């Protein structure tokens, strides 16, 4: 009997722990709610200024760190570091976009609340859509990227792999369908010479590649004698461009994979360090002050994981292409060198690599690549006249997306990612970023879990009554 009483009391203590103190629960009614139109304008101006300053600080801080890395690598003069970061037009555009978004959302949302005497999802939808017009402060190419990012706030490892397949197909076969800066980034990251990519493109498309053309393309890459000899004997109808043209400075494919991993990891470690540490210092200052050791160790670990992810991604792709060439030499594949193999290789290298990253960042990476894949596919479809262009479509897309997102954030208090929650807390000056549902809230909102919990509780109460009657 004592054991039953002990179990019952333990269950009650568990329930009490799961229940959050009502005073600690997040209540939308606690948000600042201007009661007059004058207060609405004052509140909106204050929020817009806050958003502008914080967004400018983040963008200028990131620019400063990235430029400092270039100075350390002796690729830029240190005398222009403040001009390139603090006086950057991109930083002001970024800040203006966030500041105007905060101003528009606060003014329209609170204005509608006063005018309609209601505070519902419709207010969030309209105010979010109007605030989405703040994207006009950005450049057209950036507007497209931001609009795509806002419209597709879901993704996982499989989505990342599928989008990478499209992007890497475009990287090798249709580079004209990728944004020039993104393609340049891919070439520098993959460390496969652009000349070698063009040779492979010509070969796959059926154009003959002469030995003279191949040698001239890679001569400045310090090719080994073996590479020069192999390319001098290259037949005009070669099934594929050999590995000697893809990494002419090293003859061994295995050593190339090791070299690729080390170089990519070392190259991107400072960049990932900036992307992880700057938001921590600017957006998570309270957590940093409370537990600096834990925050610094977690951020360092996240930086190392991000660097390892990208290095593994690049290495696996290079290694697959090399193994394809080795199989062609054995005759097992015949002359198979389809253009779609390069997209398929992108799928199989990205899917395992993404699991190195932290689970919370996988969807963010998928969302980063997805717009590039969509843009590439769109460009290919447009070149075949399958679709047509719509002017200012990115503005319409951004406004629609922000209306949906702000409806969810404003009424459901749910944000797709940690970054959006923190931006909501900092830029919009609300408690959105600090709202975390505990297990009890989750059980209450899930009908099946709630029913199970209720039956369990009733059964436990019944056993307690039986014990008392004994």
Short mmCIF file of C-alpha atoms in Angstrom, two decimals:
data_model
loop_
_atom_site.label_atom_id
_atom_site.label_comp_id
_atom_site.label_asym_id
_atom_site.label_seq_id
_atom_site.Cartn_x
_atom_site.Cartn_y
_atom_site.Cartn_z
CA UNK A 1 0.00 0.00 0.00
CA UNK A 2 2.83 2.40 0.83
CA UNK A 3 4.40 1.64 -2.56
CA UNK A 4 1.16 2.58 -4.33
CA UNK A 5 0.89 5.80 -2.39
CA UNK A 6 4.48 6.60 -3.30
CA UNK A 7 3.79 6.03 -7.01
CA UNK A 8 0.65 8.18 -6.85
CA UNK A 9 2.42 11.04 -5.14
CA UNK A 10 5.29 10.80 -7.64
CA UNK A 11 2.82 11.09 -10.50
CA UNK A 12 1.23 14.14 -8.91
CA UNK A 13 4.65 15.76 -8.51
CA UNK A 14 5.36 15.03 -12.17
CA UNK A 15 2.13 16.74 -13.20
CA UNK A 16 2.94 19.75 -11.06
CA UNK A 17 6.35 20.00 -12.68
CA UNK A 18 4.85 19.80 -16.15
CA UNK A 19 2.40 22.55 -15.33
CA UNK A 20 3.96 25.94 -15.75
CA UNK A 21 3.11 28.57 -13.19
CA UNK A 22 0.36 30.76 -14.71
CA UNK A 23 2.43 33.82 -13.89
CA UNK A 24 5.26 32.41 -16.05
CA UNK A 25 3.10 31.52 -19.04
CA UNK A 26 3.28 33.65 -22.13
CA UNK A 27 0.19 35.74 -22.66
CA UNK A 28 -0.29 37.82 -25.83
CA UNK A 29 -2.21 40.29 -23.70
CA UNK A 30 1.10 41.24 -22.07
CA UNK A 31 2.36 42.78 -25.33
CA UNK A 32 2.47 46.57 -25.50
CA UNK A 33 -0.96 47.64 -26.76
CA UNK A 34 -1.26 51.34 -27.65
CA UNK A 35 -4.71 52.64 -26.78
CA UNK A 36 -4.77 55.69 -29.06
CA UNK A 37 -3.61 56.37 -32.61
CA UNK A 38 -1.01 58.77 -31.24
CA UNK A 39 0.42 55.99 -29.09
CA UNK A 40 0.35 53.70 -32.13
CA UNK A 41 2.62 56.05 -34.09
CA UNK A 42 4.92 56.55 -31.11
CA UNK A 43 5.14 52.78 -30.57
CA UNK A 44 5.75 52.11 -34.28
CA UNK A 45 8.46 54.77 -34.59
CA UNK A 46 10.22 53.44 -31.51
CA UNK A 47 10.06 49.88 -32.83
CA UNK A 48 11.25 50.94 -36.28
CA UNK A 49 14.25 52.76 -34.82
CA UNK A 50 15.08 49.77 -32.66
CA UNK A 51 14.86 47.41 -35.62
CA UNK A 52 17.02 49.69 -37.76
CA UNK A 53 19.78 49.95 -35.14
CA UNK A 54 19.88 46.22 -34.36
CA UNK A 55 19.80 45.15 -38.01
CA UNK A 56 22.51 47.65 -38.88
CA UNK A 57 24.64 46.37 -36.00
CA UNK A 58 24.30 42.76 -37.13
CA UNK A 59 25.03 43.43 -40.81
CA UNK A 60 27.87 45.88 -40.15
CA UNK A 61 29.36 43.50 -37.57
CA UNK A 62 29.33 40.59 -40.00
CA UNK A 63 30.82 42.78 -42.76
CA UNK A 64 33.53 43.95 -40.35
CA UNK A 65 34.52 40.39 -39.40
CA UNK A 66 34.51 39.16 -43.00
CA UNK A 67 36.60 42.11 -44.15
CA UNK A 68 38.98 41.54 -41.23
CA UNK A 69 39.48 37.97 -42.45
CA UNK A 70 40.44 39.36 -45.87
CA UNK A 71 42.90 41.75 -44.19
CA UNK A 72 44.48 38.88 -42.26
CA UNK A 73 44.84 36.97 -45.54
CA UNK A 74 46.41 40.10 -47.07
CA UNK A 75 43.69 40.39 -49.71
CA UNK A 76 42.45 43.84 -48.63
CA UNK A 77 43.95 46.99 -47.04
CA UNK A 78 43.10 47.57 -43.39
CA UNK A 79 42.60 51.30 -43.99
CA UNK A 80 39.26 50.67 -45.70
CA UNK A 81 37.81 48.32 -43.09
CA UNK A 82 35.43 50.89 -41.58
CA UNK A 83 34.33 52.15 -44.98
CA UNK A 84 33.61 48.60 -46.13
CA UNK A 85 31.67 47.68 -42.99
CA UNK A 86 30.19 50.68 -41.18
CA UNK A 87 29.63 52.79 -44.31
CA UNK A 88 28.44 49.88 -46.43
CA UNK A 89 25.33 50.62 -48.48
CA UNK A 90 24.27 46.99 -48.02
CA UNK A 91 24.26 47.46 -44.24
CA UNK A 92 22.01 50.52 -44.53
CA UNK A 93 19.68 48.72 -46.96
CA UNK A 94 19.46 45.75 -44.60
CA UNK A 95 18.77 48.02 -41.62
CA UNK A 96 16.20 50.05 -43.54
CA UNK A 97 14.38 46.86 -44.52
CA UNK A 98 14.14 45.61 -40.92
CA UNK A 99 13.38 49.04 -39.49
CA UNK A 100 10.60 49.72 -41.99
CA UNK A 101 9.23 46.21 -41.51
CA UNK A 102 8.97 46.75 -37.75
CA UNK A 103 7.41 50.20 -38.25
CA UNK A 104 4.84 49.01 -40.81
CA UNK A 105 3.88 45.90 -38.90
CA UNK A 106 3.42 47.68 -35.58
CA UNK A 107 1.54 50.63 -37.04
CA UNK A 108 -0.80 48.62 -39.28
CA UNK A 109 -1.42 45.82 -36.77
CA UNK A 110 -2.19 48.14 -33.86
CA UNK A 111 -4.12 50.52 -36.11
CA UNK A 112 -6.34 47.68 -37.31
CA UNK A 113 -6.84 46.52 -33.74
CA UNK A 114 -8.11 49.95 -32.72
CA UNK A 115 -10.18 50.44 -35.87
CA UNK A 116 -11.81 46.98 -35.96
CA UNK A 117 -12.01 46.53 -32.17
CA UNK A 118 -10.63 43.04 -32.77
CA UNK A 119 -7.28 41.30 -32.44
CA UNK A 120 -7.38 38.27 -34.71
CA UNK A 121 -5.46 36.52 -37.48
CA UNK A 122 -6.77 38.89 -40.12
CA UNK A 123 -4.87 41.75 -38.50
CA UNK A 124 -1.66 39.73 -38.60
CA UNK A 125 -2.24 38.72 -42.21
CA UNK A 126 -2.86 42.27 -43.45
CA UNK A 127 -0.11 43.89 -41.37
CA UNK A 128 2.40 41.20 -42.32
CA UNK A 129 1.60 41.60 -46.02
CA UNK A 130 1.96 45.39 -45.83
CA UNK A 131 5.18 45.10 -43.83
CA UNK A 132 6.51 42.75 -46.50
CA UNK A 133 6.79 45.78 -48.79
CA UNK A 134 9.87 46.72 -46.77
CA UNK A 135 11.76 44.31 -49.01
CA UNK A 136 11.82 47.11 -51.61
CA UNK A 137 14.76 48.64 -49.71
CA UNK A 138 16.92 45.73 -50.85
CA UNK A 139 18.46 45.23 -54.28
CA UNK A 140 16.41 43.31 -56.80
CA UNK A 141 18.61 40.21 -56.67
CA UNK A 142 18.50 40.24 -52.87
CA UNK A 143 14.73 40.75 -52.93
CA UNK A 144 14.35 37.55 -54.90
CA UNK A 145 16.50 35.60 -52.43
CA UNK A 146 14.68 36.98 -49.38
CA UNK A 147 11.25 36.42 -50.88
CA UNK A 148 12.11 32.82 -51.69
CA UNK A 149 13.50 32.27 -48.19
CA UNK A 150 10.37 33.69 -46.56
CA UNK A 151 7.96 31.69 -48.72
CA UNK A 152 9.45 28.27 -48.05
CA UNK A 153 9.96 27.96 -44.29
CA UNK A 154 10.02 24.14 -44.18
CA UNK A 155 12.73 21.65 -45.07
CA UNK A 156 14.78 18.66 -43.96
CA UNK A 157 17.70 16.52 -45.03
CA UNK A 158 15.83 15.03 -47.99
CA UNK A 159 14.80 18.45 -49.25
CA UNK A 160 18.41 19.59 -48.91
CA UNK A 161 19.60 16.62 -50.95
CA UNK A 162 17.01 17.15 -53.70
CA UNK A 163 17.80 20.84 -54.01
CA UNK A 164 21.53 20.14 -54.02
CA UNK A 165 20.99 17.73 -56.90
CA UNK A 166 19.47 20.55 -58.96
CA UNK A 167 22.11 23.08 -57.90
CA UNK A 168 25.05 20.79 -58.67
CA UNK A 169 23.53 19.86 -62.01
CA UNK A 170 23.40 23.57 -62.80
CA UNK A 171 26.93 24.01 -61.42
CA UNK A 172 28.31 21.53 -63.95
CA UNK A 173 25.89 21.73 -66.88
CA UNK A 174 23.98 25.03 -66.72
CA UNK A 175 26.02 27.60 -64.75
CA UNK A 176 24.14 30.40 -66.51
CA UNK A 177 21.02 29.50 -64.49
CA UNK A 178 22.70 30.23 -61.15
CA UNK A 179 23.27 33.71 -59.70
CA UNK A 180 26.80 34.79 -60.75
CA UNK A 181 27.96 35.45 -57.19
CA UNK A 182 26.62 32.09 -56.01
CA UNK A 183 28.29 30.25 -58.90
CA UNK A 184 31.56 32.02 -58.13
CA UNK A 185 31.17 30.98 -54.50
CA UNK A 186 30.64 27.35 -55.55
CA UNK A 187 33.72 27.35 -57.79
CA UNK A 188 35.90 28.79 -55.02
CA UNK A 189 34.47 26.41 -52.44
CA UNK A 190 34.70 23.23 -54.54
CA UNK A 191 38.26 24.16 -55.62
CA UNK A 192 37.74 22.45 -58.94
CA UNK A 193 39.21 24.77 -61.62
CA UNK A 194 36.65 26.61 -63.68
CA UNK A 195 38.58 25.64 -66.82
CA UNK A 196 38.16 21.97 -65.90
CA UNK A 197 34.43 22.46 -65.41
CA UNK A 198 34.17 24.00 -68.88
CA UNK A 199 36.12 21.11 -70.41
CA UNK A 200 33.76 18.64 -68.75
CA UNK A 201 30.74 20.65 -69.90
CA UNK A 202 31.93 20.58 -73.52
CA UNK A 203 32.65 16.86 -73.36
CA UNK A 204 29.27 15.91 -71.86
CA UNK A 205 27.45 18.10 -74.39
CA UNK A 206 29.15 16.21 -77.22
CA UNK A 207 31.71 18.79 -78.31
CA UNK A 208 35.17 17.37 -79.12
CA UNK A 209 37.94 18.38 -76.72
CA UNK A 210 41.38 18.39 -78.34
CA UNK A 211 44.53 17.53 -76.36
CA UNK A 212 45.95 21.00 -77.08
CA UNK A 213 42.84 22.69 -75.71
CA UNK A 214 42.86 20.52 -72.59
CA UNK A 215 46.56 21.16 -71.88
CA UNK A 216 46.25 24.91 -72.40
CA UNK A 217 43.29 25.02 -70.03
CA UNK A 218 45.19 23.48 -67.11
CA UNK A 219 48.76 24.63 -67.80
CA UNK A 220 48.58 27.46 -65.22
CA UNK A 221 47.47 24.99 -62.52
CA UNK A 222 50.95 23.46 -62.11
CA UNK A 223 50.06 20.07 -63.67
CA UNK A 224 52.20 17.03 -62.96
CA UNK A 225 54.11 15.29 -65.79
CA UNK A 226 51.65 12.40 -65.57
CA UNK A 227 48.72 14.78 -66.05
CA UNK A 228 50.34 16.40 -69.09
CA UNK A 229 51.11 13.01 -70.60
CA UNK A 230 47.55 11.75 -70.06
CA UNK A 231 45.96 14.85 -71.59
CA UNK A 232 48.34 14.80 -74.57
CA UNK A 233 46.91 11.37 -75.42
CA UNK A 234 43.28 12.39 -74.89
CA UNK A 235 41.09 11.06 -77.75
CA UNK A 236 38.59 13.40 -79.37
CA UNK A 237 35.74 11.04 -78.51
CA UNK A 238 36.77 10.44 -74.89
CA UNK A 239 33.82 9.22 -72.77
CA UNK A 240 34.72 11.71 -70.03
CA UNK A 241 37.33 14.29 -69.07
CA UNK A 242 39.89 12.34 -66.98
CA UNK A 243 40.80 13.09 -63.37
CA UNK A 244 44.12 14.50 -64.57
CA UNK A 245 42.18 17.52 -65.84
CA UNK A 246 40.05 17.88 -62.70
CA UNK A 247 42.96 17.94 -60.24
CA UNK A 248 46.11 18.21 -62.39
CA UNK A 249 48.37 19.18 -59.47
CA UNK A 250 47.83 15.77 -57.79
CA UNK A 251 47.83 12.39 -59.50
CA UNK A 252 46.17 10.42 -56.69
CA UNK A 253 42.40 10.77 -56.25
CA UNK A 254 42.54 9.69 -52.60
CA UNK A 255 45.13 12.35 -51.75
CA UNK A 256 42.99 14.88 -53.60
CA UNK A 257 40.04 14.04 -51.35
CA UNK A 258 42.15 14.52 -48.21
CA UNK A 259 43.60 17.79 -49.52
CA UNK A 260 40.13 19.04 -50.47
CA UNK A 261 38.71 18.37 -47.01
CA UNK A 262 41.56 20.12 -45.19
CA UNK A 263 41.56 23.18 -47.43
CA UNK A 264 37.79 23.69 -47.38
CA UNK A 265 37.63 23.20 -43.61
CA UNK A 266 40.45 25.68 -42.93
CA UNK A 267 39.08 28.19 -45.42
CA UNK A 268 35.54 28.31 -44.02
CA UNK A 269 36.26 27.98 -40.32
CA UNK A 270 36.69 31.77 -39.85
CA UNK A 271 33.56 32.47 -41.90
CA UNK A 272 31.41 30.02 -39.94
CA UNK A 273 32.95 31.39 -36.75
CA UNK A 274 31.71 34.84 -37.71
CA UNK A 275 28.23 33.58 -38.60
CA UNK A 276 27.89 31.73 -35.29
CA UNK A 277 29.59 34.11 -32.87
CA UNK A 278 28.27 37.49 -34.09
CA UNK A 279 24.56 36.60 -33.57
CA UNK A 280 25.44 35.17 -30.16
CA UNK A 281 27.09 38.42 -29.03
CA UNK A 282 24.34 40.63 -30.46
CA UNK A 283 21.13 38.61 -30.00
CA UNK A 284 21.85 36.33 -27.03
CA UNK A 285 23.62 38.69 -24.66
CA UNK A 286 21.47 37.70 -21.68
CA UNK A 287 22.27 34.00 -22.09
CA UNK A 288 25.95 34.85 -22.61
CA UNK A 289 26.11 36.83 -19.38
CA UNK A 290 24.36 34.11 -17.39
CA UNK A 291 26.44 31.17 -18.65
CA UNK A 292 29.36 32.34 -20.82
CA UNK A 293 31.29 29.06 -20.72
CA UNK A 294 28.38 26.98 -21.97
CA UNK A 295 27.45 29.49 -24.66
CA UNK A 296 31.02 29.79 -25.94
CA UNK A 297 31.57 26.02 -25.97
CA UNK A 298 28.28 25.38 -27.80
CA UNK A 299 29.05 28.05 -30.38
CA UNK A 300 32.57 26.71 -30.90
CA UNK A 301 31.19 23.20 -31.38
CA UNK A 302 28.60 24.50 -33.84
CA UNK A 303 31.34 26.28 -35.79
CA UNK A 304 33.43 23.10 -36.05
CA UNK A 305 30.40 21.07 -37.13
CA UNK A 306 29.51 23.57 -39.82
CA UNK A 307 33.06 23.55 -41.17
CA UNK A 308 33.15 19.74 -41.15
CA UNK A 309 29.79 19.59 -42.92
CA UNK A 310 30.86 21.77 -45.84
CA UNK A 311 34.27 20.08 -46.13
CA UNK A 312 32.61 16.65 -46.20
CA UNK A 313 30.06 17.83 -48.75
CA UNK A 314 32.74 19.08 -51.16
CA UNK A 315 35.01 16.09 -50.62
CA UNK A 316 32.28 13.50 -51.23
CA UNK A 317 31.21 15.18 -54.46
CA UNK A 318 34.78 15.32 -55.78
CA UNK A 319 35.39 11.72 -54.74
CA UNK A 320 32.26 10.46 -56.49
CA UNK A 321 33.27 12.13 -59.75
CA UNK A 322 36.75 10.63 -59.46
CA UNK A 323 35.33 7.15 -58.81
CA UNK A 324 33.10 7.53 -61.86
CA UNK A 325 36.23 8.15 -63.96
CA UNK A 326 37.96 5.12 -62.45
CA UNK A 327 34.96 2.91 -63.26
CA UNK A 328 34.97 4.18 -66.84
CA UNK A 329 38.57 3.00 -67.16
CA UNK A 330 37.54 -0.54 -66.15
CA UNK A 331 34.82 -0.66 -68.81
CA UNK A 332 32.09 -1.56 -66.30
CA UNK A 333 30.06 1.52 -67.23
CA UNK A 334 30.83 1.48 -70.92
CA UNK A 335 30.75 5.11 -72.05
CA UNK A 336 28.11 6.23 -69.56
CA UNK A 337 28.63 9.91 -68.77
CA UNK A 338 25.15 11.39 -68.66
CA UNK A 339 24.67 14.98 -67.60
CA UNK A 340 22.19 13.79 -64.99
CA UNK A 341 24.91 11.83 -63.19
CA UNK A 342 26.31 15.10 -61.88
CA UNK A 343 23.00 16.00 -60.28
CA UNK A 344 22.64 12.48 -58.89
CA UNK A 345 26.12 12.73 -57.37
CA UNK A 346 25.01 15.96 -55.72
CA UNK A 347 22.11 14.12 -54.08
CA UNK A 348 24.25 11.29 -52.74
CA UNK A 349 26.98 13.56 -51.38
CA UNK A 350 24.69 16.10 -49.73
CA UNK A 351 22.35 13.68 -47.97
CA UNK A 352 24.94 12.07 -45.66
CA UNK A 353 26.90 15.31 -45.24
CA UNK A 354 23.92 17.27 -43.89
CA UNK A 355 23.69 14.97 -40.85
CA UNK A 356 27.01 16.33 -39.60
CA UNK A 357 25.30 19.66 -39.02
CA UNK A 358 23.19 20.37 -35.97
CA UNK A 359 19.59 19.24 -36.43
CA UNK A 360 18.30 22.77 -35.90
CA UNK A 361 20.41 24.07 -38.79
CA UNK A 362 19.51 21.41 -41.35
CA UNK A 363 16.25 23.04 -42.32
CA UNK A 364 18.00 26.43 -42.53
CA UNK A 365 20.59 25.00 -44.92
CA UNK A 366 17.87 23.39 -47.01
CA UNK A 367 16.05 26.72 -47.15
CA UNK A 368 19.26 28.45 -48.20
CA UNK A 369 19.81 26.07 -51.12
CA UNK A 370 16.15 25.66 -52.13
CA UNK A 371 15.73 29.16 -53.64
CA UNK A 372 18.88 28.64 -55.72
CA UNK A 373 17.53 25.35 -57.01
CA UNK A 374 14.13 26.89 -57.75
CA UNK A 375 15.73 29.81 -59.57
CA UNK A 376 17.89 27.44 -61.63
CA UNK A 377 14.92 25.24 -62.53
CA UNK A 378 12.85 28.33 -63.31
CA UNK A 379 15.56 29.65 -65.65
CA UNK A 380 15.82 26.31 -67.44
CA UNK A 381 12.03 26.15 -67.81
CA UNK A 382 11.91 29.75 -69.04
CA UNK A 383 14.64 29.05 -71.62
CA UNK A 384 12.39 26.29 -72.98
CA UNK A 385 9.41 28.72 -72.97
CA UNK A 386 7.47 26.59 -70.50
CA UNK A 387 6.66 29.57 -68.25
CA UNK A 388 6.55 33.37 -68.42
CA UNK A 389 7.98 36.19 -66.29
CA UNK A 390 5.90 38.34 -63.94
CA UNK A 391 7.29 41.77 -63.01
CA UNK A 392 7.76 42.43 -59.27
CA UNK A 393 6.77 38.87 -58.53
CA UNK A 394 9.35 38.80 -55.70
CA UNK A 395 7.59 41.70 -53.94
CA UNK A 396 4.22 39.95 -54.18
CA UNK A 397 5.81 36.74 -52.94
CA UNK A 398 7.49 38.49 -49.99
CA UNK A 399 4.31 40.29 -48.93
CA UNK A 400 2.28 37.08 -49.11
CA UNK A 401 4.91 35.17 -47.16
CA UNK A 402 5.22 37.81 -44.45
CA UNK A 403 1.46 37.96 -44.07
CA UNK A 404 1.36 34.21 -43.44
CA UNK A 405 4.40 34.22 -41.15
CA UNK A 406 3.26 37.16 -39.04
CA UNK A 407 -0.21 35.65 -38.72
CA UNK A 408 1.38 32.53 -37.25
CA UNK A 409 3.81 34.41 -35.02
CA UNK A 410 1.24 36.94 -33.81
CA UNK A 411 -1.59 34.56 -33.04
CA UNK A 412 0.01 31.13 -32.56
CA UNK A 413 3.27 32.37 -31.06
CA UNK A 414 5.13 29.87 -33.19
CA UNK A 415 8.20 30.73 -35.24
CA UNK A 416 9.85 28.39 -37.77
CA UNK A 417 13.36 28.79 -36.36
CA UNK A 418 15.39 30.10 -33.44
CA UNK A 419 16.68 32.96 -35.57
CA UNK A 420 13.16 34.14 -36.43
CA UNK A 421 12.13 33.96 -32.77
CA UNK A 422 15.14 36.02 -31.72
CA UNK A 423 14.55 38.53 -34.51
CA UNK A 424 10.93 38.75 -33.43
CA UNK A 425 12.02 39.47 -29.89
CA UNK A 426 14.75 41.96 -30.76
CA UNK A 427 13.47 43.78 -33.83
CA UNK A 428 9.73 43.69 -33.10
CA UNK A 429 10.30 44.28 -29.38
CA UNK A 430 7.89 41.54 -28.33
CA UNK A 431 8.00 38.34 -26.36
CA UNK A 432 7.79 36.16 -29.47
CA UNK A 433 11.47 35.28 -29.30
CA UNK A 434 11.33 34.15 -25.69
CA UNK A 435 8.18 32.05 -25.89
CA UNK A 436 8.89 28.33 -25.43
CA UNK A 437 6.11 25.79 -25.08
CA UNK A 438 6.78 23.22 -22.38
CA UNK A 439 5.70 19.60 -22.39
CA UNK A 440 2.47 20.31 -20.58
CA UNK A 441 1.41 22.86 -23.19
CA UNK A 442 2.15 20.35 -25.93
CA UNK A 443 0.08 17.62 -24.28
CA UNK A 444 -2.83 19.98 -23.74
CA UNK A 445 -2.88 21.01 -27.41
CA UNK A 446 -2.63 17.43 -28.72
CA UNK A 447 -6.08 15.76 -28.42
CA UNK A 448 -4.67 12.21 -28.41
CA UNK A 449 -1.98 12.97 -25.85
CA UNK A 450 -4.46 14.92 -23.74
CA UNK A 451 -6.95 12.03 -23.77
CA UNK A 452 -4.20 9.59 -22.80
CA UNK A 453 -3.06 11.88 -20.00
CA UNK A 454 -6.63 12.28 -18.74
CA UNK A 455 -7.24 8.51 -18.69
CA UNK A 456 -3.94 7.93 -16.91
CA UNK A 457 -4.79 10.59 -14.34
CA UNK A 458 -8.27 9.15 -13.72
CA UNK A 459 -6.81 5.66 -13.35
CA UNK A 460 -4.25 6.94 -10.87
CA UNK A 461 -6.95 8.76 -8.89
CA UNK A 462 -9.01 5.56 -8.84
CA UNK A 463 -6.09 3.59 -7.45
CA UNK A 464 -5.54 6.25 -4.81
CA UNK A 465 -9.20 6.06 -3.73
CA UNK A 466 -8.92 2.28 -3.54
CA UNK A 467 -5.86 2.56 -1.35
CA UNK A 468 -7.59 5.05 0.95
CA UNK A 469 -10.59 2.76 1.41
CA UNK A 470 -8.39 -0.16 2.50
#
